[in-house]
Short mmCIF file of C-alpha atoms in Angstrom, two decimals:
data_model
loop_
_atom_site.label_atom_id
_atom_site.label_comp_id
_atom_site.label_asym_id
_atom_site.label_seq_id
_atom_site.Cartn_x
_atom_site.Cartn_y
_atom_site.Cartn_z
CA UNK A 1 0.00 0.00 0.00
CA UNK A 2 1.12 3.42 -0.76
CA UNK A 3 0.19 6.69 0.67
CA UNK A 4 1.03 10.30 -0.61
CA UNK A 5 2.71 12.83 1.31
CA UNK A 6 5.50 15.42 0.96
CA UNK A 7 9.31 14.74 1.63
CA UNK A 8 11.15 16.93 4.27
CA UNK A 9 14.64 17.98 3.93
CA UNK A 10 15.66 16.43 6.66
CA UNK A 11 14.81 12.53 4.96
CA UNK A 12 10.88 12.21 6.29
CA UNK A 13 7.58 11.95 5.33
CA UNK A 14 4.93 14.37 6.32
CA UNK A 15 0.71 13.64 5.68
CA UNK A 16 0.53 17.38 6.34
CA UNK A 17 1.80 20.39 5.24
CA UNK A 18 1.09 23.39 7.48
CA UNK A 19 3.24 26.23 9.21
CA UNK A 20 3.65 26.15 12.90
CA UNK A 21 3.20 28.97 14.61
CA UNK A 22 4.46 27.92 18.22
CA UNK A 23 3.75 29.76 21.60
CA UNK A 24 6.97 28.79 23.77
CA UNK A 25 5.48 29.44 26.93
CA UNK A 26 1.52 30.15 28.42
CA UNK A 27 2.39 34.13 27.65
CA UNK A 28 3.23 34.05 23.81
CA UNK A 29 0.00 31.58 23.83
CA UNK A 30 -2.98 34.26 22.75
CA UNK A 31 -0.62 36.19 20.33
CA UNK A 32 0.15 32.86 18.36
CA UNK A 33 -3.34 32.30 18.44
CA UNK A 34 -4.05 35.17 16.84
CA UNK A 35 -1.32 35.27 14.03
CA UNK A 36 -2.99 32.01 12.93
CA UNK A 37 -6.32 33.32 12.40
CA UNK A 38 -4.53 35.87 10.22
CA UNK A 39 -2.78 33.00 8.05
CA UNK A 40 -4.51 30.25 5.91
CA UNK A 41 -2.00 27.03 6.15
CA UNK A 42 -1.43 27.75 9.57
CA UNK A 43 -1.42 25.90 12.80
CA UNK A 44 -0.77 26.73 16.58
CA UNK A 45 -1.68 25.71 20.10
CA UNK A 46 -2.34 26.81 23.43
CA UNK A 47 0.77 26.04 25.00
CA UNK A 48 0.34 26.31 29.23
CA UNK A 49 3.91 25.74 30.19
CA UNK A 50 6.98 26.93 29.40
CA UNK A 51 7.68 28.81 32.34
CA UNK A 52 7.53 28.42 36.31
CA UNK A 53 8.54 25.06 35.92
CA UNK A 54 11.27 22.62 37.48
CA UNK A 55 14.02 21.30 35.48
CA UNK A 56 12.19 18.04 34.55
CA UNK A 57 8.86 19.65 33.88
CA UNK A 58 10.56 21.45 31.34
CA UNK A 59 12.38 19.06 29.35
CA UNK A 60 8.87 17.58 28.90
CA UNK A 61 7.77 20.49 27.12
CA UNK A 62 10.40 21.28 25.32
CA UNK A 63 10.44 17.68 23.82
CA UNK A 64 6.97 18.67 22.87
CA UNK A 65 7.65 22.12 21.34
CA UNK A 66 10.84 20.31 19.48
CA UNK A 67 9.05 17.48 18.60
CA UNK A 68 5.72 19.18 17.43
CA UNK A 69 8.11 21.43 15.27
CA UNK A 70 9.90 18.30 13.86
CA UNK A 71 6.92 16.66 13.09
CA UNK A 72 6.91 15.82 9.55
CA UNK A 73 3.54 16.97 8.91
CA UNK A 74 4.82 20.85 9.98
CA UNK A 75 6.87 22.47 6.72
CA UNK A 76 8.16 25.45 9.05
CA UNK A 77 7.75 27.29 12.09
CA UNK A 78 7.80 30.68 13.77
CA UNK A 79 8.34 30.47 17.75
CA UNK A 80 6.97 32.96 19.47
CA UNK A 81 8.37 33.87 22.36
CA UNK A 82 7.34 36.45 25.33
CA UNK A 83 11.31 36.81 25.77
CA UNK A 84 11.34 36.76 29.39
CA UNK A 85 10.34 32.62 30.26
CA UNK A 86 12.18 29.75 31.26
CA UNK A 87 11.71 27.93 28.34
CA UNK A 88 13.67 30.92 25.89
CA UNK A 89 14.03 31.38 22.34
CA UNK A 90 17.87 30.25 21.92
CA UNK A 91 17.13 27.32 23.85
CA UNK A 92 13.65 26.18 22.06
CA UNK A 93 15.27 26.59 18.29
CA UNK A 94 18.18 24.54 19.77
CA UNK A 95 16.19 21.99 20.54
CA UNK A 96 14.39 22.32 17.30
CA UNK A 97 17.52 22.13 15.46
CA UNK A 98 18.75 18.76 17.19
CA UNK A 99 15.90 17.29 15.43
CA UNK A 100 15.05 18.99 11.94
CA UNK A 101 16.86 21.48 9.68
CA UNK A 102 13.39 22.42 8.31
CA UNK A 103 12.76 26.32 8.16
CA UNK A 104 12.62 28.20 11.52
CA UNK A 105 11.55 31.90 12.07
CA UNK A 106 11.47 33.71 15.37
CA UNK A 107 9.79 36.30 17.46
CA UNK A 108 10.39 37.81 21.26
CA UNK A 109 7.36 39.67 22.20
CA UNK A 110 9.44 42.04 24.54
CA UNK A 111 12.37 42.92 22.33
CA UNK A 112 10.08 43.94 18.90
CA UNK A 113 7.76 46.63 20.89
CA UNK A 114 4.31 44.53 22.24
CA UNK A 115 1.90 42.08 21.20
CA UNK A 116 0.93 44.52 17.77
CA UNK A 117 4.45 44.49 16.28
CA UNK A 118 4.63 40.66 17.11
CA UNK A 119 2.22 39.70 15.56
CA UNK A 120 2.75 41.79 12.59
CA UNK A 121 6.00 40.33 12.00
CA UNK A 122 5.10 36.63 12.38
CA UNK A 123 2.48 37.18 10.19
CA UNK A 124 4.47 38.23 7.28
CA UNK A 125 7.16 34.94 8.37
CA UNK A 126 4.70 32.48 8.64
CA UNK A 127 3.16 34.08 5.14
CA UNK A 128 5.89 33.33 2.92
CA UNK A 129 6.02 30.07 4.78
CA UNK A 130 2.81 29.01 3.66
CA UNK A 131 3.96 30.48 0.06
CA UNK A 132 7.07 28.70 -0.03
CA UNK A 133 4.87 25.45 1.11
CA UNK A 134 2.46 25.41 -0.98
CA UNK A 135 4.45 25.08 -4.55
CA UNK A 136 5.40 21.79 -3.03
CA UNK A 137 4.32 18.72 -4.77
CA UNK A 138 3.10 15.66 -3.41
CA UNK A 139 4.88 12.32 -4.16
CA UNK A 140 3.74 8.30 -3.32
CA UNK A 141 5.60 6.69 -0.90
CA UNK A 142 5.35 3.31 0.52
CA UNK A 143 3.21 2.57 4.07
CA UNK A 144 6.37 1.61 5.65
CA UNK A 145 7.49 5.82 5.96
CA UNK A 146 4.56 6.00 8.15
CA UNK A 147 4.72 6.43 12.20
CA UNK A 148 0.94 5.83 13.55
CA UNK A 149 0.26 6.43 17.31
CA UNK A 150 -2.53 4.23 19.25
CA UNK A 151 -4.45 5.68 21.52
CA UNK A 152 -7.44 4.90 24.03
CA UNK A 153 -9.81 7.08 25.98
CA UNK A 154 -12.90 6.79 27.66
CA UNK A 155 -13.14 3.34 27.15
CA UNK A 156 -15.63 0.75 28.43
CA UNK A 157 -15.87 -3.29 27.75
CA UNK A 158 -16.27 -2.98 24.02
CA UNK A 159 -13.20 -1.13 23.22
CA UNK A 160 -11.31 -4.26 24.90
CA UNK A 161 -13.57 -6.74 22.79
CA UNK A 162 -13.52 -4.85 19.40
CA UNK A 163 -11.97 -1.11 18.98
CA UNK A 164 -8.40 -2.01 20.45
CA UNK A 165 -8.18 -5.54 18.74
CA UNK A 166 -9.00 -3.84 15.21
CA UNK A 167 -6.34 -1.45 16.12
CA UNK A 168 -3.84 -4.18 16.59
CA UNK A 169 -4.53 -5.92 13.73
CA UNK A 170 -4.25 -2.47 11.84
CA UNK A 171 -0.92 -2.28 13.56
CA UNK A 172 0.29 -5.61 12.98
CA UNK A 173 -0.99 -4.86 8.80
CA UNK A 174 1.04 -1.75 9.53
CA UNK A 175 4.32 -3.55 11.13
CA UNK A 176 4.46 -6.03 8.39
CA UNK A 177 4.65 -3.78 5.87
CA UNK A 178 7.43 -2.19 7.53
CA UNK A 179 5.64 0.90 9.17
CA UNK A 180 5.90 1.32 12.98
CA UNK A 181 3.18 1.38 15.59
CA UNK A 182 3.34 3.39 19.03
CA UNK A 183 1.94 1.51 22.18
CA UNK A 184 1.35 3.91 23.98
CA UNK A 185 -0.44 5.14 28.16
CA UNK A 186 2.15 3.40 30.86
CA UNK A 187 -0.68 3.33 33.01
CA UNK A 188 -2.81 0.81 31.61
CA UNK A 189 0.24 -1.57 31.47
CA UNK A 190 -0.01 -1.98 35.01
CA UNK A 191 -1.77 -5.61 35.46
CA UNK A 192 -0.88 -6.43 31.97
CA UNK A 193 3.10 -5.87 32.14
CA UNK A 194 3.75 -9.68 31.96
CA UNK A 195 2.24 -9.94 28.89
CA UNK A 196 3.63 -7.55 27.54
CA UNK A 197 7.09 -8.04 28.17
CA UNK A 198 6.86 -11.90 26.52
CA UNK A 199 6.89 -10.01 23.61
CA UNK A 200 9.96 -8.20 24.19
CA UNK A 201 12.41 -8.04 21.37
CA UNK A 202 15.46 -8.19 23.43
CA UNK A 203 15.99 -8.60 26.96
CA UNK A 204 16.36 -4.55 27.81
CA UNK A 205 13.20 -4.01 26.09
CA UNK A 206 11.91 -6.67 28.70
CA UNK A 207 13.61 -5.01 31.37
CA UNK A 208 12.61 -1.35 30.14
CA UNK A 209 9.08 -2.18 30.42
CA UNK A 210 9.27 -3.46 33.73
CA UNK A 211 11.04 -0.35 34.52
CA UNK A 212 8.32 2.30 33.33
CA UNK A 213 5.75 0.43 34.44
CA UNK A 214 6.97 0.53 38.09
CA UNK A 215 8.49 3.75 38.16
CA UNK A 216 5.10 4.87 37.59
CA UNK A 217 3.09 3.11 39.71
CA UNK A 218 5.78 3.90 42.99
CA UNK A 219 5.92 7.46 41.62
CA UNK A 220 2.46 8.21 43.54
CA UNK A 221 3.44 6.41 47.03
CA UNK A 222 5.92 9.57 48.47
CA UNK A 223 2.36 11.40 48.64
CA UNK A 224 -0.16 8.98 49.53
CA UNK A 225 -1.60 8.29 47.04
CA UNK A 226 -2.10 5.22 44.47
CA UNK A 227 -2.96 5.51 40.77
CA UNK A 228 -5.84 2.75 41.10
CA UNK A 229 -7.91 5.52 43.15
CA UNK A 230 -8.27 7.33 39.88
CA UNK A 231 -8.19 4.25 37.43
CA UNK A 232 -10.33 3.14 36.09
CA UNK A 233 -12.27 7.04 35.58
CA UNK A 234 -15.74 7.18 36.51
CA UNK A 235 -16.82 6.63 33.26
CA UNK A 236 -14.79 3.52 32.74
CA UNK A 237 -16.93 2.18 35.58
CA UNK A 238 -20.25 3.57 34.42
CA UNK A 239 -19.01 1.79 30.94
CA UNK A 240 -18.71 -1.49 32.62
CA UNK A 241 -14.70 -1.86 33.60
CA UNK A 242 -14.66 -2.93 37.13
CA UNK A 243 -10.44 -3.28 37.46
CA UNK A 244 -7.21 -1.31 36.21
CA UNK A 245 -6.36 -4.83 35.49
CA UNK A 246 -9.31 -5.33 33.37
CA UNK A 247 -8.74 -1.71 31.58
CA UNK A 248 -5.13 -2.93 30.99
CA UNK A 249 -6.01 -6.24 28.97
CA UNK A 250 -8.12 -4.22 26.97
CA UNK A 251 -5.45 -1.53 26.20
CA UNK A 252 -2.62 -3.41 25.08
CA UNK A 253 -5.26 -5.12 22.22
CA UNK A 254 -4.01 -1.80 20.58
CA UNK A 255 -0.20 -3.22 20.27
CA UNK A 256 -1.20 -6.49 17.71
CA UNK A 257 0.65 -9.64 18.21
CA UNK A 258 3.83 -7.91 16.70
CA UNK A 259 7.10 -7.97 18.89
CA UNK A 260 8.09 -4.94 20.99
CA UNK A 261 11.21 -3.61 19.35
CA UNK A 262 12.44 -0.55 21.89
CA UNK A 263 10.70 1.72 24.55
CA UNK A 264 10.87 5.63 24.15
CA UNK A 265 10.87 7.76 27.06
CA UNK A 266 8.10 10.75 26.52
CA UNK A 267 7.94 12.91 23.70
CA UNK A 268 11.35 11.62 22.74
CA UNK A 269 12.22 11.52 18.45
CA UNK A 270 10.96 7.66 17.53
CA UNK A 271 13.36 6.20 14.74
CA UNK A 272 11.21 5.02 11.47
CA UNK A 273 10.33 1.79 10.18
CA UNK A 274 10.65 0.40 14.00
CA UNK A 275 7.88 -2.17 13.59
CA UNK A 276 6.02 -1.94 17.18
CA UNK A 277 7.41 0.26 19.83
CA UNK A 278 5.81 1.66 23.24
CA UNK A 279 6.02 5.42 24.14
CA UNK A 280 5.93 5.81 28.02
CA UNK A 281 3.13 8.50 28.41
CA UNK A 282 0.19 8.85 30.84
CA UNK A 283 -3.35 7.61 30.65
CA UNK A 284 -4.12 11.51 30.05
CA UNK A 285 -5.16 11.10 26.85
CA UNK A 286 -4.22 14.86 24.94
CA UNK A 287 -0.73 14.30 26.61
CA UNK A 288 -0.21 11.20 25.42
CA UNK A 289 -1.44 12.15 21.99
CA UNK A 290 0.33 15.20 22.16
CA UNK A 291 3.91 12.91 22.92
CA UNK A 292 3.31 10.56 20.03
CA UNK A 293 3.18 13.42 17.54
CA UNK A 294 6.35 14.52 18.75
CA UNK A 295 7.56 11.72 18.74
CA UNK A 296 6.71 11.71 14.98
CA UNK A 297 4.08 10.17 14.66
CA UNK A 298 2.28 10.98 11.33
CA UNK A 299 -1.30 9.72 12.37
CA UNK A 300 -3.09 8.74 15.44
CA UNK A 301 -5.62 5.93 15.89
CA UNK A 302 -8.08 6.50 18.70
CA UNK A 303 -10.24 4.16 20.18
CA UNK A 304 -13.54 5.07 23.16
CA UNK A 305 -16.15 3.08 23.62
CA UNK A 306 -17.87 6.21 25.59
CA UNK A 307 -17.11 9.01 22.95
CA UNK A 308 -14.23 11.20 22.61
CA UNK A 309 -13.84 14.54 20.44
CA UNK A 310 -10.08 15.09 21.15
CA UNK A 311 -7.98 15.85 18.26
CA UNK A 312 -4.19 17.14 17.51
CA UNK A 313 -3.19 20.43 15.68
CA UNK A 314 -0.37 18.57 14.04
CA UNK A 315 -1.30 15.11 13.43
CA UNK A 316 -5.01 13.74 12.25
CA UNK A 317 -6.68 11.77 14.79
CA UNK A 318 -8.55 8.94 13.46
CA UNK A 319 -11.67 8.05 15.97
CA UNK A 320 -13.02 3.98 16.40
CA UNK A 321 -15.22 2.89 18.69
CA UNK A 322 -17.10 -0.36 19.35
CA UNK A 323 -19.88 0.65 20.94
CA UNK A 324 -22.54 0.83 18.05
CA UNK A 325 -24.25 3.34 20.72
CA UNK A 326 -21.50 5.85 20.50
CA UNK A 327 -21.24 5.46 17.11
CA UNK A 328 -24.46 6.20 16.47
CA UNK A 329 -24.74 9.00 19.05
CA UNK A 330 -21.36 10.40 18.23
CA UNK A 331 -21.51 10.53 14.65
CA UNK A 332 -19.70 13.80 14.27
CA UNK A 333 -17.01 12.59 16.12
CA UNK A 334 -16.18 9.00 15.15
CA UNK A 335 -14.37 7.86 11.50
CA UNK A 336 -14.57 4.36 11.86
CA UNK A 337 -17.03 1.87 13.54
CA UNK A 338 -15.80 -1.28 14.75
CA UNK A 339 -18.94 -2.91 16.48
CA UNK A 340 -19.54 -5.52 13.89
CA UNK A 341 -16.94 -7.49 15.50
CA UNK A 342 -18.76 -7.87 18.05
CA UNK A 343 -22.02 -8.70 16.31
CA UNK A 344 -19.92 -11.05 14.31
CA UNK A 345 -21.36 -8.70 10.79
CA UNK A 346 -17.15 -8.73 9.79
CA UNK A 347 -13.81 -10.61 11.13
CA UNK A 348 -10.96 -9.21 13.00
CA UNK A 349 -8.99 -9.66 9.66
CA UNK A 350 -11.44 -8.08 7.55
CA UNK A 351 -12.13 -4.72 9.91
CA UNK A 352 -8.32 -4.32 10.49
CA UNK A 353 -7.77 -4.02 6.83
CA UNK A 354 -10.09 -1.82 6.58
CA UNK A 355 -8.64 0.11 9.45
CA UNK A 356 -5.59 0.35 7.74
CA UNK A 357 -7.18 1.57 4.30
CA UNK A 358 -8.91 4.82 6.34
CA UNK A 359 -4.79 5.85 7.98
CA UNK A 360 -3.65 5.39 4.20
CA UNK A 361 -6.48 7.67 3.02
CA UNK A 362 -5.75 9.83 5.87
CA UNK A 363 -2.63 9.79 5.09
CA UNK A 364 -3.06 10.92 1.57
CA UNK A 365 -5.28 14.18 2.65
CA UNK A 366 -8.30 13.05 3.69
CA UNK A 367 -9.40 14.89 6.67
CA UNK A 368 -10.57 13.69 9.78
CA UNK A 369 -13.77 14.27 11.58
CA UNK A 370 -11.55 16.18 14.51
CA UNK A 371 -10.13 17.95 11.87
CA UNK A 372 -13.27 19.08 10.05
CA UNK A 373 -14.52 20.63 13.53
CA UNK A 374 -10.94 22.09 14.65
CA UNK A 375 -10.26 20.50 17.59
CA UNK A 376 -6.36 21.16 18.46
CA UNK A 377 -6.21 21.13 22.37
CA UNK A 378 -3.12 19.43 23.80
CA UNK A 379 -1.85 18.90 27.17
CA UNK A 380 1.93 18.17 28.31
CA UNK A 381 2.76 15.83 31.20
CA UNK A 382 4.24 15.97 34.14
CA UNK A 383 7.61 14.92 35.67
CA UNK A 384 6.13 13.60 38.67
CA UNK A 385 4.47 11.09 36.99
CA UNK A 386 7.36 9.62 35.27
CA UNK A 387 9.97 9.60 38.71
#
C-alpha cells in the first residue's frame, strides 16, 4: 500500500503540510493564536507551560515544542516567544535544530515593541512560509514511511472486545509492511506488564518495560496516594470496567501480536520503520497524543467506547469505537465503527484491513472528523508522573 505525502529535507515523510506557529510558553499563547487566524495554512496551540517550571517539567515540554516542530507533517515554524520565560528562544530553536533542519523563524514579544508588532511580523514569516509550502508537490511513498500512534480514551468493555483488537490488527498490517506502531499510556500496562514483556524483542526491552511500568506506579506512594484511586475514571466504571487490570487487557489489544522492538521515554524523536514500539506517556489522553506526535508520529488511531472529540493540531486523529451506541450518538465525532466485531457482521482480519485503508487515506489528505470541527487542544505531562 502506498500513501502520498511530501518529503522533508531532513529525509521524512509528512501527511501534512502546514506552518507552525508555536507559543513557547503560556504568555506568547494568545498572540500565536491570533497570528494564525490571520494565516490560511497555519497551525498553533495553546501552549500552558513553558515557564515556572522545574528542570524536569521542562524538558517535557520542550520535547513537545521540538518534537511538534519536527513533526513531519509541519513544513516550518515561527516560535513565538514572550522573551522573558524559562523555556527561551535560543534554547527552544536549539532543541528544534537537534531534530530537523526544516525552516525556523522567530519572534520575542518584549524585544520587537508589544503584542501589535509581534504579531505583525510573524504574520508576514509564517506568510511566505505558507507560500514557499504550498508550490510543493506531493509524491507516493510506501506505508512503511509512516509512524501511527494508538491511543485509548474513555473506554468501556467494548473497546477491549472490538476497537483495540482492530487497532492491533491495523498495527500488525502496519508492522508487516514495515511501518511502525506506538503503544502507547504506561498506566494501563499496570496488570498487563507480563504480557507484555513476553513479547519483548530483546531482553532490555523486557527489562525497560518493567522499569516504566513501576516507576510509575511507585511514583504516587511519596504522597499517599495510588494511581488505582483514579483508574479506572468514573466513566470507565459507568461503561462497565470494574479493574485497572481489566482496563489494561483491553489496552494493550491496541499493540497487535507484533514484537516490541524498543521503549521511548516521553515525547522523545521515535526512529522510522521500527515495527512496534511503546512510548511511556500517561493515561491523560491529549498528553499522550500530544507525545506521540512529537515523537513523529504521522497519524493517530483512537479508540472510546464512551465518545471522545479530542484531536491534535499537528497530526489527524482517526476516531473507532465499538460501541454501536456511540457510534451512532457520536456521529460527528467518530471515522470508523468497529462494532460488527462484536455482532460477528465482519472478522478481525477483515475490519483491520479496513482500518488500515482509512490511515492510508488519511494519510493521503483526507481529513478527519476532529479535523473538520478544529479540535487542536493538547496537554503536556508531568515529571512527577514519570519519577
Amino acid at each position: 500500500m502506498t500513501f502520498y505525502g511530501y518529503r522533508r529535507p531532513d529525509g521524512r515523510v509528512g501527511v501534512r503540510n502546514k506552518v507552525l506557529i508555536l507559543p513557547a510558553s503560556v504568555c506568547a499563547s494568545d498572540v500565536t493564536r491570533i497570528i494564525a487566524q490571520q494565516v490560511e495554512g497555519s497551525v498553533t496551540f495553546n501552549n500552558q507551560q513553558g515557564c515556572s517550571q522545574v528542570a524536569p517539567d521542562q524538558q517535557y515540554t520542550m520535547d513537545i515544542m521540538a518534537g511538534f516542530a519536527a513533526n513531519p507533517n509541519i513544513y516550518g515554524t515561527v516560535v513565538v516567544s514572550l522573551g522573558c520565560e524559562n523555556c527561551q528562544m535560543d534554547l527552544v530553536v536549539a532543541a528544534i535544530r537537534e531534530r530537523t533542519n526544516k525552516p525556523i523563524e522567530q519572534v520575542i514579544i518584549q524585544e520587537v515593541g508589544g503584542t501589535l508588532k509581534a504579531v505583525e511580523i510573524a504574520v508576514r514569516y509564517a506568510k511566505a512560509m505558507v507560500a514557499d509550502a504550498s508550490i510543493l508537490r506531493k509524491e507516493e511513498f510506501p506505508v512503511s514511511e509512516l509512524i501511527v500512534g494508538t491511543e485509548c480514551g474513555g473506554s468501556d468493555p467494548t473497546s477491549g472486545l472490538a476497537a483495540n483488537p482492530v487497532i492491533g490488527s491495523m498495527s500488525d498490517l502496519l508492522v508487516a509492511a514495515g511501518g511502525t506502531s506506538i503503544l502507547s499510556e504506561t498506566t494501563e500496562f499496570i496488570g498487563a506488564e507480563h504480557i507484555l514483556a513476553r513479547r519483548a524483542a530483546t531482553p532490555e526491552v523486557h527489562d525497560r518495560i518493567y522499569e516504566i511500568i513501576t516507576r510509575f506506579e511507585q511514583s504516587f506512594h511519596p504522597v499517599g496516594e495510588d494511581v488505582r484511586a483514579g483508574n479506572p475514571s468514573p466513566g470507565n466504571k459507568a461503561g462497565g470496567i470494574t479493574t485497572l487490570e481489566e482496563k489494561s487487557l483491553g489496552c494493550i489489544h491496541k499493540g497487535g501480536h507484533s514484537p516490541v522492538n524498543a521503549v521511548y521515554d516521553y515525547a522523545k524523536q521515535v526512529d522510522p520503520k521500527q515495527g512496534l514500539v511503546i512510548m511511556d506517556t500517561p493515561g491523560n489522553d491529549p498528553a499522550s497524543v500530544a507525545a506521540m506526535v512529537a515523537g513523529g508520529a504521522q497519524v493517530v488511531v483512537f479508540s472510546s467506547g464512551r465518545g471522545s472529540p479530542t484531536g491534535n493540531p499537528i497530526a489527524p486523529v482517526i476516531k473507532i469505537t465499538g460501541n454501536k451506541l456511540t457510534f451512532a450518538k457520536m456521529e460527528d465525532n467518530i471515522d470508523f465503527n468497529a462494532a460488527p466485531l462484536i455482532y460477528g457482521e465482519k472478522t478481525l482480519e477483515a475490519l483491520g484491513e479496513e482500518l488500515l485503508q482509512m490511515v492510508v487515506e488519511t494519510a493521503s489528505g483526507k481529513q478527519t472528523k476532529a479535523e473538520s470541527l478544529g479540535f487542536t487542544e493538547i496537554a503536556i505531562a508531568r515529571a512527577c508522573n514519570f519519577v
